[in-house]
Structure formats: C-alpha cells, structure tokens
Short mmCIF file of C-alpha atoms in Angstrom, two decimals:
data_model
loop_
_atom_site.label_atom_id
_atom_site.label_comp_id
_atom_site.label_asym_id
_atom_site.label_seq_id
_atom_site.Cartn_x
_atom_site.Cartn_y
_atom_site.Cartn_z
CA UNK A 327 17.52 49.23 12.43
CA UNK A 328 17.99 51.44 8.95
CA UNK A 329 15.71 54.62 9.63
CA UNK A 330 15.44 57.81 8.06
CA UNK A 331 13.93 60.68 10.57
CA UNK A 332 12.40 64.24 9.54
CA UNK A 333 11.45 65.98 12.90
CA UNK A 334 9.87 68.76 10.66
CA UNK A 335 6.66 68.08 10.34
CA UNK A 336 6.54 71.71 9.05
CA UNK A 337 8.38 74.82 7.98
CA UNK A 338 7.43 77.91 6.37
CA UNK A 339 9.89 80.13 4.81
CA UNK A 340 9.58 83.86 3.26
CA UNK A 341 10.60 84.10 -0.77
CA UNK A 342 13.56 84.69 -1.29
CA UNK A 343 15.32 83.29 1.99
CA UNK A 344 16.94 80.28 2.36
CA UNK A 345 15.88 76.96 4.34
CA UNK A 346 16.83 74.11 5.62
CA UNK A 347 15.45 70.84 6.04
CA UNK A 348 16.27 68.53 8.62
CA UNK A 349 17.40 64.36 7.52
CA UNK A 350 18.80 62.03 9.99
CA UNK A 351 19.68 58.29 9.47
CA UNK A 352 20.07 55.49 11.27
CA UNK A 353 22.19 52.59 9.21
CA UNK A 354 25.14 50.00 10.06
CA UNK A 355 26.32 49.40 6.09
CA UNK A 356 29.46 51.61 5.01
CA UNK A 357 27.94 51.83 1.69
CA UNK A 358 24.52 53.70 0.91
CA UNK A 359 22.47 56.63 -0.61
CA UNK A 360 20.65 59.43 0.82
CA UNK A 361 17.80 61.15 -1.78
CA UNK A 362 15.50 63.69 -1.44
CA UNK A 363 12.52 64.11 -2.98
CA UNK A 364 9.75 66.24 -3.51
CA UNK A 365 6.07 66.30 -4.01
CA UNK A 366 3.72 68.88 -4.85
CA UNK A 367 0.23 68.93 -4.11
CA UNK A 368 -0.22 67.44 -7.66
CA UNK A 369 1.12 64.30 -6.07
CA UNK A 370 4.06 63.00 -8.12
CA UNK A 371 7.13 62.63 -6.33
CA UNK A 372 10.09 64.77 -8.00
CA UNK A 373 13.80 63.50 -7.42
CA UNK A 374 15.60 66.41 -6.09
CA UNK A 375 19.30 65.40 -5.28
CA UNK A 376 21.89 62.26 -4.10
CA UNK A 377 24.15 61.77 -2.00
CA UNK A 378 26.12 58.46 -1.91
CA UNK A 379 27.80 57.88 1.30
CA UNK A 380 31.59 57.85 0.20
CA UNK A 381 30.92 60.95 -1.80
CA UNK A 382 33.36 63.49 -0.90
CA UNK A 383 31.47 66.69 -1.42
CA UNK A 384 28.56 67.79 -1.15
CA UNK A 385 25.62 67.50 -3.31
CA UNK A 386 25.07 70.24 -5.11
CA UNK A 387 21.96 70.85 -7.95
CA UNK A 388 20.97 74.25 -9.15
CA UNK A 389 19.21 75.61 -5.79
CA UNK A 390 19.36 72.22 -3.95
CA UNK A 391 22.24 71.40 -1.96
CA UNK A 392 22.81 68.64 0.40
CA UNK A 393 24.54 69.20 3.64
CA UNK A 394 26.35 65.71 4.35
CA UNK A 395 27.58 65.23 8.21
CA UNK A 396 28.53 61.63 7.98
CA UNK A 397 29.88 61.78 11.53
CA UNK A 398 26.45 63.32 12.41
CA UNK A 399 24.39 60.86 10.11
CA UNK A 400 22.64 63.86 9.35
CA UNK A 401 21.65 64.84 5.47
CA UNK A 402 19.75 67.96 5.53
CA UNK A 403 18.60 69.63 2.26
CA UNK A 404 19.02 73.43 1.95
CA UNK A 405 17.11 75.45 -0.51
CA UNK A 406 18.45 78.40 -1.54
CA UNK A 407 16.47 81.45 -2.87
CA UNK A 408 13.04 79.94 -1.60
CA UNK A 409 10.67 80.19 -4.50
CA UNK A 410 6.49 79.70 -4.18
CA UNK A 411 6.56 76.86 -6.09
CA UNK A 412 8.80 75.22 -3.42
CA UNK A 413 5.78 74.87 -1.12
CA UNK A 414 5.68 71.17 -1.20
CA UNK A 415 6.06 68.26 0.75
CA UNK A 416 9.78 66.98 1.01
CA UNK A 417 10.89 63.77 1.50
CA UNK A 418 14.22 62.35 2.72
CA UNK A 419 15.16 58.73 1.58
CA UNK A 420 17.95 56.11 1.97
CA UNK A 421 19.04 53.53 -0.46
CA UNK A 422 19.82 50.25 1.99
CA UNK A 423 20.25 47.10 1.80
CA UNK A 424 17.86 44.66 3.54
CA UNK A 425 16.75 40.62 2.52
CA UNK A 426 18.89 40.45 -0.14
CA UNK A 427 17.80 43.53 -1.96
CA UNK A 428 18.72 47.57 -2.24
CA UNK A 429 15.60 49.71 -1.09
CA UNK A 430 14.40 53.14 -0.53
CA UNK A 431 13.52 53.71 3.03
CA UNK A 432 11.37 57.37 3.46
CA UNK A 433 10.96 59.44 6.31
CA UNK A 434 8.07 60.85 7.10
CA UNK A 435 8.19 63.96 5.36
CA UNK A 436 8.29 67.78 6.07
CA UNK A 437 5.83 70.16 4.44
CA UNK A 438 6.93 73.82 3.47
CA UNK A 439 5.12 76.36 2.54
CA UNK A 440 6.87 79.43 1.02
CA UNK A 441 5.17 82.87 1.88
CA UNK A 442 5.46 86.04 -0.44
CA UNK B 460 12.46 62.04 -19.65
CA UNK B 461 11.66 59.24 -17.79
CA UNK B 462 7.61 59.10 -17.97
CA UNK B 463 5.70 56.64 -15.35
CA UNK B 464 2.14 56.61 -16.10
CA UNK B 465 -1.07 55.16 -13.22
CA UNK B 466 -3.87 53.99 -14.79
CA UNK B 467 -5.96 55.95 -12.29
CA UNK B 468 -6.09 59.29 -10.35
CA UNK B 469 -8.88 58.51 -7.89
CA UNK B 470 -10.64 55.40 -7.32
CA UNK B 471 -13.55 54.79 -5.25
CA UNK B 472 -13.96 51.14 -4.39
CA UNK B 473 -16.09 49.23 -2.44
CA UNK B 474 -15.17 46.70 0.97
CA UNK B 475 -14.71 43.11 -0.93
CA UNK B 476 -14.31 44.17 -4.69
CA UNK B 477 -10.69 42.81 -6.57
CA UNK B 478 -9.09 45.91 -7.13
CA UNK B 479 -6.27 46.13 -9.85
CA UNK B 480 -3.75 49.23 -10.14
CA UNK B 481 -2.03 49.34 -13.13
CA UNK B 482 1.36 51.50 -13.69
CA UNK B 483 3.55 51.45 -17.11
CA UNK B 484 6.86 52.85 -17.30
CA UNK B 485 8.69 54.00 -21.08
CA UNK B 486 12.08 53.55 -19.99
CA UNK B 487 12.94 50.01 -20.39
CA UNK B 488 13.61 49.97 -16.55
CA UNK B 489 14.54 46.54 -15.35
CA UNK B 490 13.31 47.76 -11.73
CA UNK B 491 9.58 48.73 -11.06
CA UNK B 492 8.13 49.46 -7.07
CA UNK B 493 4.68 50.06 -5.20
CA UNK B 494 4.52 51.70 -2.57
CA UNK B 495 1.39 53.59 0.03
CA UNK B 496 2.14 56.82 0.93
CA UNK B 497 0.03 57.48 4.19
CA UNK B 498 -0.12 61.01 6.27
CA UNK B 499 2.87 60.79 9.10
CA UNK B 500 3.95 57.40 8.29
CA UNK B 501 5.83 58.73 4.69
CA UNK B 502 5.83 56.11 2.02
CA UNK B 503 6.41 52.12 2.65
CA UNK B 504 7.34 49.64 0.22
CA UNK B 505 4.63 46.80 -0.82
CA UNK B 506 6.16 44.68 -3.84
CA UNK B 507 9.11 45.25 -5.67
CA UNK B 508 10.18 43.67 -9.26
CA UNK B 509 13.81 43.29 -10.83
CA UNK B 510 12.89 41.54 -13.82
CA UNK B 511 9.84 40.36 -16.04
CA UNK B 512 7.49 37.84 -13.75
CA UNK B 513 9.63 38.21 -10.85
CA UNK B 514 8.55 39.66 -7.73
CA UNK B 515 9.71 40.24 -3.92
CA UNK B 516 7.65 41.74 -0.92
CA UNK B 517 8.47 44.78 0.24
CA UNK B 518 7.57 46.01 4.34
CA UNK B 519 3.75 45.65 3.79
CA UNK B 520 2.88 42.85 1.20
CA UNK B 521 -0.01 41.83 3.58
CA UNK B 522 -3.15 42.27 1.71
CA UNK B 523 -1.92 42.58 -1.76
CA UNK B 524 -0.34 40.32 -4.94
CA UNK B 525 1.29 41.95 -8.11
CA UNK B 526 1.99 41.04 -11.28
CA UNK B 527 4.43 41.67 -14.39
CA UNK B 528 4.47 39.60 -17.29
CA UNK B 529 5.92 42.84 -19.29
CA UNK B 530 8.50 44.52 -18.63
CA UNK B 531 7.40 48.33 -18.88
CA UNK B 532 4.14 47.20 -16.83
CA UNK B 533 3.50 46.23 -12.92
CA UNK B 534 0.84 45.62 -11.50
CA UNK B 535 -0.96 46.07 -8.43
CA UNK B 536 -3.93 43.74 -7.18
CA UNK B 537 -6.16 44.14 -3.97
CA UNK B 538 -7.67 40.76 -3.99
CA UNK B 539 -10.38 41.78 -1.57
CA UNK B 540 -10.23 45.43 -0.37
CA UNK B 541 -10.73 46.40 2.70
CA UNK B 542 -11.04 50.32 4.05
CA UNK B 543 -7.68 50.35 5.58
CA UNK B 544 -6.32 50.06 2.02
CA UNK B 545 -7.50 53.66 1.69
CA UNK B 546 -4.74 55.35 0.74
CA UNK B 547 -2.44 56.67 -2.09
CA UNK B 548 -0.91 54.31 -3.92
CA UNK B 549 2.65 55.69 -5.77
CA UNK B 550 4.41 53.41 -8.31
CA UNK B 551 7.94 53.69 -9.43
CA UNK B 552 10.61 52.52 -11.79
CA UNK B 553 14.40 52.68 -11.57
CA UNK B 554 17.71 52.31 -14.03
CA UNK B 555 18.90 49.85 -11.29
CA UNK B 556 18.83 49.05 -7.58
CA UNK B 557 21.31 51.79 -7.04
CA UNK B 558 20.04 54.80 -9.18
CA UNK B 559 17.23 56.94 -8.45
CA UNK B 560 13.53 56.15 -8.57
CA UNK B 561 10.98 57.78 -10.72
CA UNK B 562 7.27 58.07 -9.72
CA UNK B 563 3.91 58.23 -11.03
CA UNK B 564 1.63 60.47 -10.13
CA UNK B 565 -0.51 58.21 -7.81
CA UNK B 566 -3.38 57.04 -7.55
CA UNK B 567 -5.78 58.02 -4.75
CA UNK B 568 -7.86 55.01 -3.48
CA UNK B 569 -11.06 55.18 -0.95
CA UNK B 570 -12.35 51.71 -0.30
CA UNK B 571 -15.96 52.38 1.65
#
C-alpha cells in the first residue's frame, strides 16, 4: 500500500537551531515525488520543497533541505536556522500513482513550534 | 504567483442543507483537487479534475458531487450535510499531474 508516515506528532525547536523532521514512505513504483508542505495557523498550505525519486541530490531551497535515503524510504525535511515564523504544521506528501491517475498522498503531519 | 481563492473562510451549516464550496484558480491550471484536512488523519483526497467537466473520485467521494464547467473554477457540493462533514475543506490546483499543488486557504465548515 503507498503510505506516507510522520511519527512526529510534535517538535519544538529553539531559534536559531536546526531541526529535523521525520518522512517515511511506503511505495512499490520506481518513479515518484516526495513534497513537503507547510501550513501556518492561517491555514493555507505553502509548498516547501521536491524531491523526485531518481533525483540525484538532494533537495535543497534557501533554509529547506531534503534529506533523501532512498534505501531507507525515508525523506526527512531539515530546517536550518529555525526562525518563529517556522512554527507551523508540516506536512510530508508523495506524488503516486493509483486508478489510473498521479496523486498526492499526506501524512499526518508534525507541528513545530519554534521558541525564542 | 499562483493565487487559489475559497469562496468562504468559515461556514456554519445546518444537518440536511445543500452545501456548495466554491474555489477559483488564476493560473489556467488544467488540474484542480478537494481535499478534508482532519486533525491526525492529515489531508485525503475527495474529487479530482484534469480537464473542464471532467471529474474522478478521489479516497473519500462518499457524501459529496463536484462540478466544473470552467476551467479556473471547481466546485464542491454537499448534497445533504451531515455533522461528520465538519471539517476543513482545502482546494488546490496544479500545472500538471506531476508538478506541485497550490492551495487555498480553506474553508472551515461546522455542520450542527
């Protein structure tokens, strides 16, 4: 079954610091994508950063990287340089193919809160 | 930048009333999505569109119809809400099946 696990529910992180949060997937086609988003407490959800699965290296966007472990099916998103207005919810999501059609499968999201 | 606009914010609704979301995109997208977000369970895919007046069910169809007879507008319609339709309601548009989704900012429906 395609599946997309966050066993984060939360994290909290001091300014400044780094974090990391945790993406695993579950999926038997060679070819797919691995997103993360992000949603404030506004409620729209932000793209953040892609990975597609015969991508090389990894993802890399401003603060946002991606840590790709195809081996691992793991796709964890590291913020660097935490800032307050990370405190958000964060979602991991893959791009699959089921019934005919390319989807977006989310986890279940992690919620981080950035302290001063 | 891609702009995808919800009709409504909040919506309170009442148990039997034909509920209609509405959600226009400016980007000529050919690819337009609803989904409920839900605490725990992240978000899961109701209806999906790849062109103008076509439509496919997504994980949870159960409960609602859509429509698009434009392409820059999909809609959402609870034909007869119920309180377990309480939730947030996201919609999104994408380039194509492959590229990125953009969202709306939701719209928060109580059904009581």
């Amino acid at each position: 079954a395609q599946k997309i696990t966050q066993t984060q529910p939360g994290m909290f992180v001091q300014e400044k610091e780094a974090v990391t949060l945790d993406c695993t997937y579950d999926t038997s086609d060679p070819s797919y994508g691995l997103f993360w988003y992000k949603q404030p407490s506004s409620g729209e959800m932000i793209f953040l950063i892609y990975q597609g699965s015969y991508d090389q290296q990894n993802a890399t966007e401003g603060r946002y990287s991606l840590n790709f472990q195809k081996a691992r099916k793991s796709a964890n998103l590291v913020i660097s340089a935490s800032q307050l207005g990370d405190s958000a919810m964060y979602f991991c999501a893959m791009r699959a193919f089921s019934g005919g059609y390319n989807k977006l499968i989310f986890g279940a999201g992690t919620r981080l809160a950035v302290h001063p | 930048d891609v702009k995808v606009t919800q009709s409504s914010r909040y919506l309170v609704k009442r148990t039997g009333e034909k509920v209609f979301l509405e959600c226009v995109q400016d980007m000529d997208h050919e690819n337009m999505f609803w989904y409920r977000q839900d605490p725990g369970l992240g978000l899961r895919l109701i209806y999906f569109s790849y062109d103008v007046k076509m439509k496919e069910k997504g994980d949870i169809p159960e409960g609602y119809s859509v429509s698009r007879e434009k392409k820059e507008r999909f809609s959402l319609i609870l034909e007869s809400a119920s309180t377990n339709q309480t939730s947030m309601y996201l919609c999104a548009s994408s380039l194509s099946a492959t590229y990125e989704q953009y969202f709306g900012p939701g719209t928060r429906l109580t059904v009581t």
